[in-house]
Coordinates of N, CA and C and ligand atoms in Angstrom, one line a residue:
X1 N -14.4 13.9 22.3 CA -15.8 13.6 21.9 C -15.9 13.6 20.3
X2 N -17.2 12.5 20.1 CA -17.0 13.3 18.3 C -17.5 13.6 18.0
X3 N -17.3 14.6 16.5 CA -18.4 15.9 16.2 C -19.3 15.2 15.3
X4 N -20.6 15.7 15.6 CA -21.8 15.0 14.7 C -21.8 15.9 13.6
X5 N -20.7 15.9 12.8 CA -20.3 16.5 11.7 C -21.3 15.9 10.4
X6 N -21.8 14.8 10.8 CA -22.5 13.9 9.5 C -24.2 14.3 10.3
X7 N -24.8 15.1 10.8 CA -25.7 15.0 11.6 C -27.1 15.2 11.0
X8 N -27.8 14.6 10.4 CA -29.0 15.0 9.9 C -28.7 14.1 8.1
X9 N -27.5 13.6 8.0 CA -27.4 13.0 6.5 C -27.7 11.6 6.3
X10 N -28.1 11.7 5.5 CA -28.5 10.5 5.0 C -27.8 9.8 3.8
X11 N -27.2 8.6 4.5 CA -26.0 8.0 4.1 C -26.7 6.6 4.0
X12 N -26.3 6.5 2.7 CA -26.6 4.7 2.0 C -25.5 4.4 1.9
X13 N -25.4 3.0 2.3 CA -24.0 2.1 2.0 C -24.3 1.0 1.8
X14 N -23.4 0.4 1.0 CA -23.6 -1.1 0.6 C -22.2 -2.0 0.8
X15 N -22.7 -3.0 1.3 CA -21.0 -4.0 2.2 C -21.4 -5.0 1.5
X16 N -20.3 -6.0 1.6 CA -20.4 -7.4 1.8 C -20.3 -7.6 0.1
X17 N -20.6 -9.0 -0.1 CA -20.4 -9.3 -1.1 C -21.4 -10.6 -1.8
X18 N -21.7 -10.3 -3.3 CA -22.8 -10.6 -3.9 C -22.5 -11.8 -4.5
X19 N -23.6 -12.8 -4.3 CA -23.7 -14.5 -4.9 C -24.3 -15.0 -5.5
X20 N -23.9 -14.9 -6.7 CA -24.6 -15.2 -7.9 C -24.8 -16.7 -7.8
X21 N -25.8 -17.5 -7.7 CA -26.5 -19.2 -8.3 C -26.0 -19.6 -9.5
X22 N -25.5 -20.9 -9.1 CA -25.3 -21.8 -10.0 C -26.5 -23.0 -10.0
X23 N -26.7 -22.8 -8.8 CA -28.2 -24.3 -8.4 C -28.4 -23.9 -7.4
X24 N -29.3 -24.5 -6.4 CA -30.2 -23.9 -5.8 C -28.9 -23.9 -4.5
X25 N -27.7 -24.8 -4.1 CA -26.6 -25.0 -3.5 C -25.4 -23.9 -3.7
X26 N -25.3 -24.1 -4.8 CA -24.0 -23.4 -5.0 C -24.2 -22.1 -5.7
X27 N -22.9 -21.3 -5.4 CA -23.0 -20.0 -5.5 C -21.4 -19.4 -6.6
X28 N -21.1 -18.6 -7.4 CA -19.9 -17.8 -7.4 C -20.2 -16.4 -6.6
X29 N -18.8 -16.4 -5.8 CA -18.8 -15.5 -4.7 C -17.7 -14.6 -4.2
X30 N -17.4 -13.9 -3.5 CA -15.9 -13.2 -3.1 C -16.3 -13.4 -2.1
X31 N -14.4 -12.6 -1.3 CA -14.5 -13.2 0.0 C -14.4 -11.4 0.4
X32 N -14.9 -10.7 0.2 CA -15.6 -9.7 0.8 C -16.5 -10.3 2.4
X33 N -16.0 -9.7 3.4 CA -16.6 -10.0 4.3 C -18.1 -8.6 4.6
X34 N -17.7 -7.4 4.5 CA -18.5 -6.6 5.0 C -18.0 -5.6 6.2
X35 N -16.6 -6.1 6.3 CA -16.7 -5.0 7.7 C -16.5 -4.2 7.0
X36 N -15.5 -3.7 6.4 CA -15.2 -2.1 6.2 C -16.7 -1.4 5.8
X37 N -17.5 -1.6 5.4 CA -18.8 -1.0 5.1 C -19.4 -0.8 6.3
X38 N -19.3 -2.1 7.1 CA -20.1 -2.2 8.5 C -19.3 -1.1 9.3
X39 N -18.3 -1.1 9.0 CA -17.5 0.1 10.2 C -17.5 1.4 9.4
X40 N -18.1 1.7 8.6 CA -18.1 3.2 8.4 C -19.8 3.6 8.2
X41 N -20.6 2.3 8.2 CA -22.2 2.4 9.0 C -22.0 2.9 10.5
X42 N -20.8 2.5 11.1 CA -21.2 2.6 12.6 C -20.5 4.0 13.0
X43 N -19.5 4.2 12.4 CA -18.9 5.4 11.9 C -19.4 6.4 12.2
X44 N -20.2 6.2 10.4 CA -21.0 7.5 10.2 C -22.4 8.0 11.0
X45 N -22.9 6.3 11.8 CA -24.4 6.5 12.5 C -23.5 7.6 13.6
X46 N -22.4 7.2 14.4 CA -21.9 7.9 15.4 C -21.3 9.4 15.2
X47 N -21.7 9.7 13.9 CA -21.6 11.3 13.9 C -22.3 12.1 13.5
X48 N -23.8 11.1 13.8 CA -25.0 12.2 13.6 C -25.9 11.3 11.5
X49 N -25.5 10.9 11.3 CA -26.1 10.3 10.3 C -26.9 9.6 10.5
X50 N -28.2 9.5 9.7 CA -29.1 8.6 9.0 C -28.4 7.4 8.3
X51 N -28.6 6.6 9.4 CA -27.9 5.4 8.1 C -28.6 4.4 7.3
X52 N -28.6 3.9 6.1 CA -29.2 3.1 5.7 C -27.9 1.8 5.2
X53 N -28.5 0.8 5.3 CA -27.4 -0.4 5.0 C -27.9 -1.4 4.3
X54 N -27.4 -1.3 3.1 CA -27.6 -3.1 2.1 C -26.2 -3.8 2.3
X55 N -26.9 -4.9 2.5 CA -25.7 -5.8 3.0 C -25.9 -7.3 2.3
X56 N -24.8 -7.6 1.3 CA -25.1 -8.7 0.6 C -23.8 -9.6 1.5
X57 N -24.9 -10.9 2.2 CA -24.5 -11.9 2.6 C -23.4 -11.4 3.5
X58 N -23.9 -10.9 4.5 CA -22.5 -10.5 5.7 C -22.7 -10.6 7.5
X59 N -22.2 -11.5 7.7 CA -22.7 -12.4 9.0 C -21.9 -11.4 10.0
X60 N -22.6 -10.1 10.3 CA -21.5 -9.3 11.4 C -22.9 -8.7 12.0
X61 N -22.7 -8.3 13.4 CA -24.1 -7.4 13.8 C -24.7 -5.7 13.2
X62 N -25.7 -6.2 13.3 CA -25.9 -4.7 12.4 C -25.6 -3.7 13.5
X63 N -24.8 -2.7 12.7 CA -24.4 -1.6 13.7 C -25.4 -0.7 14.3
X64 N -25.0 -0.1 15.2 CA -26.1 0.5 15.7 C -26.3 2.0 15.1
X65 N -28.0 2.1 15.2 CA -28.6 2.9 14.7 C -28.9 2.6 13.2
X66 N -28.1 1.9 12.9 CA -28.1 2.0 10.8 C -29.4 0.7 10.6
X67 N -30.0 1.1 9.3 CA -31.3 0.4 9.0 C -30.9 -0.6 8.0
X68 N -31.2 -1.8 8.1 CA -30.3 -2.6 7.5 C -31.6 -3.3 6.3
X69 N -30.8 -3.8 5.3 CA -31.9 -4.5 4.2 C -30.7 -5.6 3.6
X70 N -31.1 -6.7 3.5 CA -30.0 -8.0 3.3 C -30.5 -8.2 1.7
X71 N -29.6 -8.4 1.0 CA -29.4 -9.0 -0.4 C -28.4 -10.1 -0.2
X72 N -28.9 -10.8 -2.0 CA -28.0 -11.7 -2.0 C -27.4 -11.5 -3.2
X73 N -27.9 -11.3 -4.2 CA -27.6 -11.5 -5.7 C -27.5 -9.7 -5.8
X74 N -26.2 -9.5 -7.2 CA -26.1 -8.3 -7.8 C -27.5 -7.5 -7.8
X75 N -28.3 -8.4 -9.0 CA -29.5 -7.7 -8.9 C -30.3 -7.4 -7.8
X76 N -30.2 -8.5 -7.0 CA -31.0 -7.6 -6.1 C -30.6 -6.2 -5.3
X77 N -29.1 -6.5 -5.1 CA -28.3 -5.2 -4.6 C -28.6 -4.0 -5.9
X78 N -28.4 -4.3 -6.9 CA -29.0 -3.4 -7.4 C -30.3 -2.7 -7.3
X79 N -31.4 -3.7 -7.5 CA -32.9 -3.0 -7.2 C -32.8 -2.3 -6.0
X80 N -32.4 -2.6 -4.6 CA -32.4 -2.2 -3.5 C -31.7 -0.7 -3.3
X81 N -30.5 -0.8 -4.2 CA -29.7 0.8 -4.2 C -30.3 1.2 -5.3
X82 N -31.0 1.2 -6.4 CA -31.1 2.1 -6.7 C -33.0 3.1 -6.2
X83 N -33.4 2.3 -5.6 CA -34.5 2.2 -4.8 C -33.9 3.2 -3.6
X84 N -33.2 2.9 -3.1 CA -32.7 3.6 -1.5 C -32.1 5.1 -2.1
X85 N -30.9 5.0 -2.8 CA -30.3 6.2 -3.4 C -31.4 7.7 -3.7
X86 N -32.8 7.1 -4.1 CA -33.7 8.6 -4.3 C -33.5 9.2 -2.7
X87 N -33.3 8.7 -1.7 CA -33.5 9.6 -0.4 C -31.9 9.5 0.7
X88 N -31.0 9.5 -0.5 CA -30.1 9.4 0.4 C -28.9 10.7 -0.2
X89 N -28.4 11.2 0.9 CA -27.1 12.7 0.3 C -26.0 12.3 0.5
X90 N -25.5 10.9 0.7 CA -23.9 10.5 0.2 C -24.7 8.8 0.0
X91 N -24.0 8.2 -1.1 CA -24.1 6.9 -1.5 C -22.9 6.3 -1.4
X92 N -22.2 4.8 -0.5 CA -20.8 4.7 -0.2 C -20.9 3.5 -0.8
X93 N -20.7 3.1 -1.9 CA -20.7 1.8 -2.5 C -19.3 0.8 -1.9
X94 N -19.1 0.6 -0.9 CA -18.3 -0.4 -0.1 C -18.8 -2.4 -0.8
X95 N -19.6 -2.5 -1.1 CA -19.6 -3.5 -1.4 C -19.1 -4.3 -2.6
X96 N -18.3 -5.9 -2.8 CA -18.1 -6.1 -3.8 C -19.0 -7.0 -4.5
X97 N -19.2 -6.3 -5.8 CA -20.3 -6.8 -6.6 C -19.8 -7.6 -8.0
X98 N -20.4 -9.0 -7.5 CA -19.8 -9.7 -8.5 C -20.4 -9.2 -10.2
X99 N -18.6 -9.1 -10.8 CA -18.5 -8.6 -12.6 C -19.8 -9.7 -13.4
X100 N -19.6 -10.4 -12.8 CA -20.3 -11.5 -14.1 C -21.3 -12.4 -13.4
X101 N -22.6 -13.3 -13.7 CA -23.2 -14.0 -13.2 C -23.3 -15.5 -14.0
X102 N -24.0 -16.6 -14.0 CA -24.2 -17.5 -14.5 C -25.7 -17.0 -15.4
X103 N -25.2 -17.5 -16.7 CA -26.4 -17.2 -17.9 C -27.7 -18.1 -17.1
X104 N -27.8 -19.1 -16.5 CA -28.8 -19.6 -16.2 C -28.6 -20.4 -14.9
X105 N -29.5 -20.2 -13.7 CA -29.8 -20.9 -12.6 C -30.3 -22.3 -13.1
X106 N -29.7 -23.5 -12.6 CA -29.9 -24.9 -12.8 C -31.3 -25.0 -11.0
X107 N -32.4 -25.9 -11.8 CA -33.5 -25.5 -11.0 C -33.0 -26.7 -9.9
X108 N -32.6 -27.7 -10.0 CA -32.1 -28.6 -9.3 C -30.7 -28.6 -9.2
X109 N -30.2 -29.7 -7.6 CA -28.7 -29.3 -7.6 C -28.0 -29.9 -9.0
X110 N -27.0 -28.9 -9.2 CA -26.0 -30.2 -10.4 C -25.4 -31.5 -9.5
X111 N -26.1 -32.5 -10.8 CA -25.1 -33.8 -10.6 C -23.8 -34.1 -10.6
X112 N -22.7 -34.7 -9.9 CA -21.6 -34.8 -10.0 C -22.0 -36.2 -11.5
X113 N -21.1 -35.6 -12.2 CA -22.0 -37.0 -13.5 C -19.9 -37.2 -13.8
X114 N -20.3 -38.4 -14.4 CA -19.3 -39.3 -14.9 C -18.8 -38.7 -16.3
X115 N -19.2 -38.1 -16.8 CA -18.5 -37.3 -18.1 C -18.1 -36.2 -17.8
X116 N -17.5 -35.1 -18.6 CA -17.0 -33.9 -18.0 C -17.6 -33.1 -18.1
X117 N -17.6 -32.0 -17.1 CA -18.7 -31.5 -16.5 C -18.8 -30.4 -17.6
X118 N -20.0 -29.6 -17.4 CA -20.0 -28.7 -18.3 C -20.0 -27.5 -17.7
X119 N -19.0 -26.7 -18.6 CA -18.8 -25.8 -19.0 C -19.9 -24.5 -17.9
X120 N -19.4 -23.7 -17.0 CA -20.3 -22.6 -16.9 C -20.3 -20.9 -18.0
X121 N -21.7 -21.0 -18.0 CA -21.5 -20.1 -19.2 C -21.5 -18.6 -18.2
X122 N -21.1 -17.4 -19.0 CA -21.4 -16.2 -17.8 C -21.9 -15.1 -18.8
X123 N -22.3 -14.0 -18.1 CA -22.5 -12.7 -18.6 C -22.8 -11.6 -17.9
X124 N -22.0 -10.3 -18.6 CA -21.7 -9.5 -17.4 C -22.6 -9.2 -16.4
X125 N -23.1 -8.6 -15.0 CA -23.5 -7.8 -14.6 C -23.3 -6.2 -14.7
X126 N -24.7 -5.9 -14.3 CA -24.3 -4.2 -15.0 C -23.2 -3.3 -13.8
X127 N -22.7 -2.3 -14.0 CA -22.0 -1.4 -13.4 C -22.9 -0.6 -12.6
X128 N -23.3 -0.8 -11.2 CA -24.1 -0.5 -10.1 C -24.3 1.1 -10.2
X129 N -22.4 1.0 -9.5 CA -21.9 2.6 -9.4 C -21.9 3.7 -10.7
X130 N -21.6 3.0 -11.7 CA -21.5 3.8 -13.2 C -23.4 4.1 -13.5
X131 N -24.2 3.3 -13.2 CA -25.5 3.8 -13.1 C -26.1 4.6 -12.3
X132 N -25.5 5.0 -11.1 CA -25.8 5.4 -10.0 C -25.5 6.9 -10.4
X133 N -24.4 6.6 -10.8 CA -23.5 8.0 -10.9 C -24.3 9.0 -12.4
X134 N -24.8 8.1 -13.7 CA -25.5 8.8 -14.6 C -27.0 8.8 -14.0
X135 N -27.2 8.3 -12.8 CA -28.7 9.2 -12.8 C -28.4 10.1 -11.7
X136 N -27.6 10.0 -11.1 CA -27.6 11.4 -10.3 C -27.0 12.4 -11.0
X137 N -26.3 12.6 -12.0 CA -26.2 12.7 -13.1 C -27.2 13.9 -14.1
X138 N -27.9 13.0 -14.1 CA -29.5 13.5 -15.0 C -30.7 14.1 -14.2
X139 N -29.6 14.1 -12.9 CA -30.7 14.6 -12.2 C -32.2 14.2 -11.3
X140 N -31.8 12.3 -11.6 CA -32.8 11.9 -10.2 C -32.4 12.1 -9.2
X141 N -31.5 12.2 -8.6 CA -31.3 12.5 -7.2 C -29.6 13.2 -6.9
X142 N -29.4 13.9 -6.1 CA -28.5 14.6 -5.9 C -27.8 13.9 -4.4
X143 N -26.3 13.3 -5.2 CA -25.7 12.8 -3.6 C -24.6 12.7 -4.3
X144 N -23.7 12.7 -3.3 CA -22.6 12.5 -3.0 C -21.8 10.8 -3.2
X145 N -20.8 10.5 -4.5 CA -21.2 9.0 -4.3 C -19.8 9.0 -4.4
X146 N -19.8 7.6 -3.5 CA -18.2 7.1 -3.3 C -18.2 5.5 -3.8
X147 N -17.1 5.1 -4.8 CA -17.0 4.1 -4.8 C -15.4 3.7 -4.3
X148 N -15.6 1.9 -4.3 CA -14.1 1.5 -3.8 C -13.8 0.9 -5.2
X149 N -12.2 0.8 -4.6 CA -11.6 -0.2 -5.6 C -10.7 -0.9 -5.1
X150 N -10.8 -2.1 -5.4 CA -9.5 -3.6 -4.4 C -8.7 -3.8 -5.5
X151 N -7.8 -3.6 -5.3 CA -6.8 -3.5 -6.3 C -5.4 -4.6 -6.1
X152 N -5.2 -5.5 -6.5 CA -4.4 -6.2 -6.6 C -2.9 -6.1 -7.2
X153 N -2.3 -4.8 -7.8 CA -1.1 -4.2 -8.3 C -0.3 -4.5 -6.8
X154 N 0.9 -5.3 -7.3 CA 2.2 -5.0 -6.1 C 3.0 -3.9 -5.6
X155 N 3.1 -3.3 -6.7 CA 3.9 -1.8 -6.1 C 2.7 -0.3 -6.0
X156 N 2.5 0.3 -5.0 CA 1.7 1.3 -4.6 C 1.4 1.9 -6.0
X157 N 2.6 2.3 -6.7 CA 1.9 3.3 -7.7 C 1.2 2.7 -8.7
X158 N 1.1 1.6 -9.3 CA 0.1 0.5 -9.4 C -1.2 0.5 -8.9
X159 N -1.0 0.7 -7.6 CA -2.5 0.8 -7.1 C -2.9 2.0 -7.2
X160 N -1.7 3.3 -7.5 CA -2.5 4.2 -7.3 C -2.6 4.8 -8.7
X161 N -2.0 4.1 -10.2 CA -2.8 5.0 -11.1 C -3.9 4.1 -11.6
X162 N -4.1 2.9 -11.2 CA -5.0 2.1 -11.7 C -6.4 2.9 -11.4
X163 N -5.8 3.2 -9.5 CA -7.1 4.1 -8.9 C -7.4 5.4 -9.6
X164 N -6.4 5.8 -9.7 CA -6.9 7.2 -10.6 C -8.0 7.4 -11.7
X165 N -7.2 6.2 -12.7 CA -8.1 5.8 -14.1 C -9.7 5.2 -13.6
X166 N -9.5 4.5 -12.7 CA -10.9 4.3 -11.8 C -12.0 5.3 -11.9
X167 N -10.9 6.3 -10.9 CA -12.0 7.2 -10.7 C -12.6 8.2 -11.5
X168 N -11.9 8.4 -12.6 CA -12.2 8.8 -14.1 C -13.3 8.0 -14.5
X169 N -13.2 6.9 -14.6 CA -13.7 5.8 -15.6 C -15.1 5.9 -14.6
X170 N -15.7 5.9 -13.4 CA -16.3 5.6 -12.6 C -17.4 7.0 -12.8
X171 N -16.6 8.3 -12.7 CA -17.2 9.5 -12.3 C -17.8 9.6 -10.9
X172 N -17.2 8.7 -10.3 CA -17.8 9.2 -8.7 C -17.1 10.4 -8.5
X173 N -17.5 10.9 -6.8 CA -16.6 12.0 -6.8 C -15.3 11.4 -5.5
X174 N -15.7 10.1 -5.0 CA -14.6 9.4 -4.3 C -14.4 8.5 -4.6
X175 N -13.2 7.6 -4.4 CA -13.0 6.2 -4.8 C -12.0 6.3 -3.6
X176 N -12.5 4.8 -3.0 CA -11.6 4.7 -1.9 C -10.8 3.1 -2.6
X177 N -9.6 3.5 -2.5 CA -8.4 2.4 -3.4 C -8.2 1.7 -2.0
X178 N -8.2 -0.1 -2.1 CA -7.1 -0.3 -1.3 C -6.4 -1.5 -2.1
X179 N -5.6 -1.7 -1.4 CA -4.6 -2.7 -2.2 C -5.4 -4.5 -1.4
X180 N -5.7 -5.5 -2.0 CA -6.3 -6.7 -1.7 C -5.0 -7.6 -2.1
X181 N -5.7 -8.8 -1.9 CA -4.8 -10.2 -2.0 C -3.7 -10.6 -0.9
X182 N -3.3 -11.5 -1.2 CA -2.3 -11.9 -0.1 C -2.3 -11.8 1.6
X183 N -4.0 -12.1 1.7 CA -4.4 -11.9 3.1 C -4.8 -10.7 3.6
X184 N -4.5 -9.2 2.6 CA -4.6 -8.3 3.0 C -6.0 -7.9 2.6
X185 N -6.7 -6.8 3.4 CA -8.2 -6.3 3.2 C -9.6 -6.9 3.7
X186 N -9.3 -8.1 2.5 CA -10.9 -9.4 2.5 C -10.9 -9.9 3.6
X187 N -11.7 -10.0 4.0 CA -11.8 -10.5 5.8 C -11.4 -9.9 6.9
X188 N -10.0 -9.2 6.7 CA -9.4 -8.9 8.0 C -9.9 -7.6 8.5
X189 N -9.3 -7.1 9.9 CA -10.1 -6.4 10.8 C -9.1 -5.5 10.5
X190 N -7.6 -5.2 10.2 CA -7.1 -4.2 9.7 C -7.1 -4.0 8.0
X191 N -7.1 -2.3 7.7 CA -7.3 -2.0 6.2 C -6.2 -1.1 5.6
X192 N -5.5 -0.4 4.7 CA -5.0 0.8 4.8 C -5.5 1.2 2.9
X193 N -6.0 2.6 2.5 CA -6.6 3.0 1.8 C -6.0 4.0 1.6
X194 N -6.3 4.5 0.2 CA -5.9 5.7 -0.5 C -7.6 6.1 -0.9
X195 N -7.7 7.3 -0.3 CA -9.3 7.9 -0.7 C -8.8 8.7 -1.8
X196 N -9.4 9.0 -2.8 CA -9.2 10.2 -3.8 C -10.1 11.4 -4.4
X197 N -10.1 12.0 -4.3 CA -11.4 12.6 -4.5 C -10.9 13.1 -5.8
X198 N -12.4 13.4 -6.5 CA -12.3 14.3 -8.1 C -11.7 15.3 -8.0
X199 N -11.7 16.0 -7.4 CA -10.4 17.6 -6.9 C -9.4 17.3 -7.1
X200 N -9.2 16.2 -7.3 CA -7.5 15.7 -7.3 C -7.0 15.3 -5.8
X201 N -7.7 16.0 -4.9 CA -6.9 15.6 -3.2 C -6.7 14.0 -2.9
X202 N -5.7 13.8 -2.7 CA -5.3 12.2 -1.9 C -5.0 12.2 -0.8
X203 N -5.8 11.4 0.3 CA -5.4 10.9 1.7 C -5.1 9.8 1.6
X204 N -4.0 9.4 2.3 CA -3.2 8.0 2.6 C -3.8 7.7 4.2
X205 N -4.3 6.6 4.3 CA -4.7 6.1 5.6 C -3.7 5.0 5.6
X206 N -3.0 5.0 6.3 CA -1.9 4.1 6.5 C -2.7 2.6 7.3
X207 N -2.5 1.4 7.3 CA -2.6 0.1 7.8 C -2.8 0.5 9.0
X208 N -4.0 0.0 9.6 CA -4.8 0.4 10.8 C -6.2 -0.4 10.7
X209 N -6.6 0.0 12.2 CA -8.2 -0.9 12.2 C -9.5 -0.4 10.9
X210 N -9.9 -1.3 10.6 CA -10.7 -0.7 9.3 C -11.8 0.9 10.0
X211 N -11.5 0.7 11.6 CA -12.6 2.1 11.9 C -11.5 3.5 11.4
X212 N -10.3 3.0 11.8 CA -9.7 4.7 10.9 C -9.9 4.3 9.8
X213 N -10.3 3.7 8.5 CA -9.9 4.4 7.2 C -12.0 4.5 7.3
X214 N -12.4 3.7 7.6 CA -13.8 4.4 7.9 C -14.2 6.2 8.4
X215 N -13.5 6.2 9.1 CA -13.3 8.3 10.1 C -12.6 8.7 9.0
X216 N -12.1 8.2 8.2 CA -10.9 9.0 7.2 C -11.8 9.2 5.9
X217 N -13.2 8.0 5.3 CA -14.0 8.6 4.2 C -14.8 9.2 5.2
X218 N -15.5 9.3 6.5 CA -16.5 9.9 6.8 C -16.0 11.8 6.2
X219 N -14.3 11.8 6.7 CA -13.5 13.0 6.7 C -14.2 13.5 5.4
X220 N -13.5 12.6 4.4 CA -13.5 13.0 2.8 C -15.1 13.3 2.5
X221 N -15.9 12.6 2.9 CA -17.8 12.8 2.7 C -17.8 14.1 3.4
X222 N -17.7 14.7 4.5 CA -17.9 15.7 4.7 C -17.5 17.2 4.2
X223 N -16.3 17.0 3.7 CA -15.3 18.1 2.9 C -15.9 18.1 1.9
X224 N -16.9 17.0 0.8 CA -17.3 17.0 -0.5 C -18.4 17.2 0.0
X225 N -19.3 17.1 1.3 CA -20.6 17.7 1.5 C -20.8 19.6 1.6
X226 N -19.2 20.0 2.0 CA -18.6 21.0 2.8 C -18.8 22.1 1.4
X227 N -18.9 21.6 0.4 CA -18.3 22.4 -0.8 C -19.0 23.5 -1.3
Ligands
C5P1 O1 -14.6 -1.9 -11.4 P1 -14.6 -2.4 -10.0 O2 -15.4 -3.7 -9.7 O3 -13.2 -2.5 -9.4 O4 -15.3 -1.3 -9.2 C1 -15.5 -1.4 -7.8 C2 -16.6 -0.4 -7.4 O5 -17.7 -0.5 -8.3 C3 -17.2 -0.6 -6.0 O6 -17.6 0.6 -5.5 C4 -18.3 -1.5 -6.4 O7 -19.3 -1.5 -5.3 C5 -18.8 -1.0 -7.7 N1 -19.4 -2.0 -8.6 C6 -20.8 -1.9 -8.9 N2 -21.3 -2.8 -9.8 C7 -20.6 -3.7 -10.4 C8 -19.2 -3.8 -10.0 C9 -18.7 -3.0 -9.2 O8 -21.4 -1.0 -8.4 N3 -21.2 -4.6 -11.2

């Protein structure tokens, strides 16, 4: 049976992946699908959590029990977490948030035109989690915040000091690393992850269905709720 070890918390998470406009048609986008977020929503509802869910552009069923709120664009994933975060005691930033946007939405579709196209101009989006992290921080609200990182390094330890400096650079108190590309992670229904917490502790979740490395951060959320 499993323990409602998460029972009474209130857990924000954010999946899927955000789509910045180019015209009212087209989009820059990842191929972030949303399950691993989706499966540690259903996860964590199944062991007693309050779930809350922002979900940018992710065509999967809302898990049960978790309260779901759909975004599309960075910003708006932004307004929405940092709106949700005042009432939430773990924040699981699962979602990937596009780095950069288009400086300006074209109000009609672009023309395919006969001269060469122009140029898209960009500029960054802000750092969701690195925000998140300095106001709970300062003291708006007190949680527990996990971010990921998809990491594209070929050899493990690649992925895993890149993850390290992450989690430095991030100040969460988890970062869940996995290694992406080459078919692996984005879309698929298997994941395997390196969680790391600020303590220094590393769990290896070995390649498996994304619901174990999901039971393996609920693990790590609880141990840092535990403290
Ligand atoms: O730096 P990188 O994009 O690899 O970091 C990934 C983590 O940071 C994820 O948890 C993601 O949700 C978060 N992030 C964010 N805002 C951004 C970019 C990433 O919150 N603009």
């Amino acid at each position: 049976a499993l323990v409602p070890d998460l029972s009474g918390v209130r857990v924000l998470i954010t999946a899927g992946g955000t789509r910045e406009p180019l015209d009212p048609v087209r989009y820059l986008g990842n191929r972030s699908s949303g399950r691993q977020g989706f499966e540690i929503a259903s996860v964590a509802a199944a062991r007693g959590a309050q779930v809350s869910l922002i979900a940018a552009n992710v065509e999967l069923p809302t898990p049960a029990g978790a309260e779901l709120v759909r975004v599309e664009t960075a910003e708006q994933l932004r307004q929405a977490t940092h709106a949700a975060a005042k009432d939430a005691d773990v924040v699981i930033m699962a979602a990937a948030v596009a780095d950069f946007r288009p400086v300006t939405t074209v109000e009609h579709k672009i023309k395919k035109s006969e001269a060469a196209p122009e140029p898209v101009e960009l500029v960054g989006n802000p750092d969701i989690l690195v925000e998140l992290v300095a106001a709970r921080d300062a003291g708006e609200f007190a949680a527990v915040v996990v971010g990921f990182a998809a990491e594209t390094g070929d050899q493990t330890g690649d992925v895993l000091s890149h993850g390290r400096a992450k989690l430095a650079r991030k100040g969460c108190d988890l970062l869940v690393v996995n290694a992406v590309g080459a078919g692996r992670a984005f879309g698929q229904s298997d994941n395997a992850a390196i969680i790391l917490d600020r303590d220094g502790r590393e769990t290896e979740v070995p390649f498996g269905p994304k619901a174990l490395v999901a039971a393996a951060v609920c693990d790590a959320v609880v141990s840092r709720l535990n403290r």
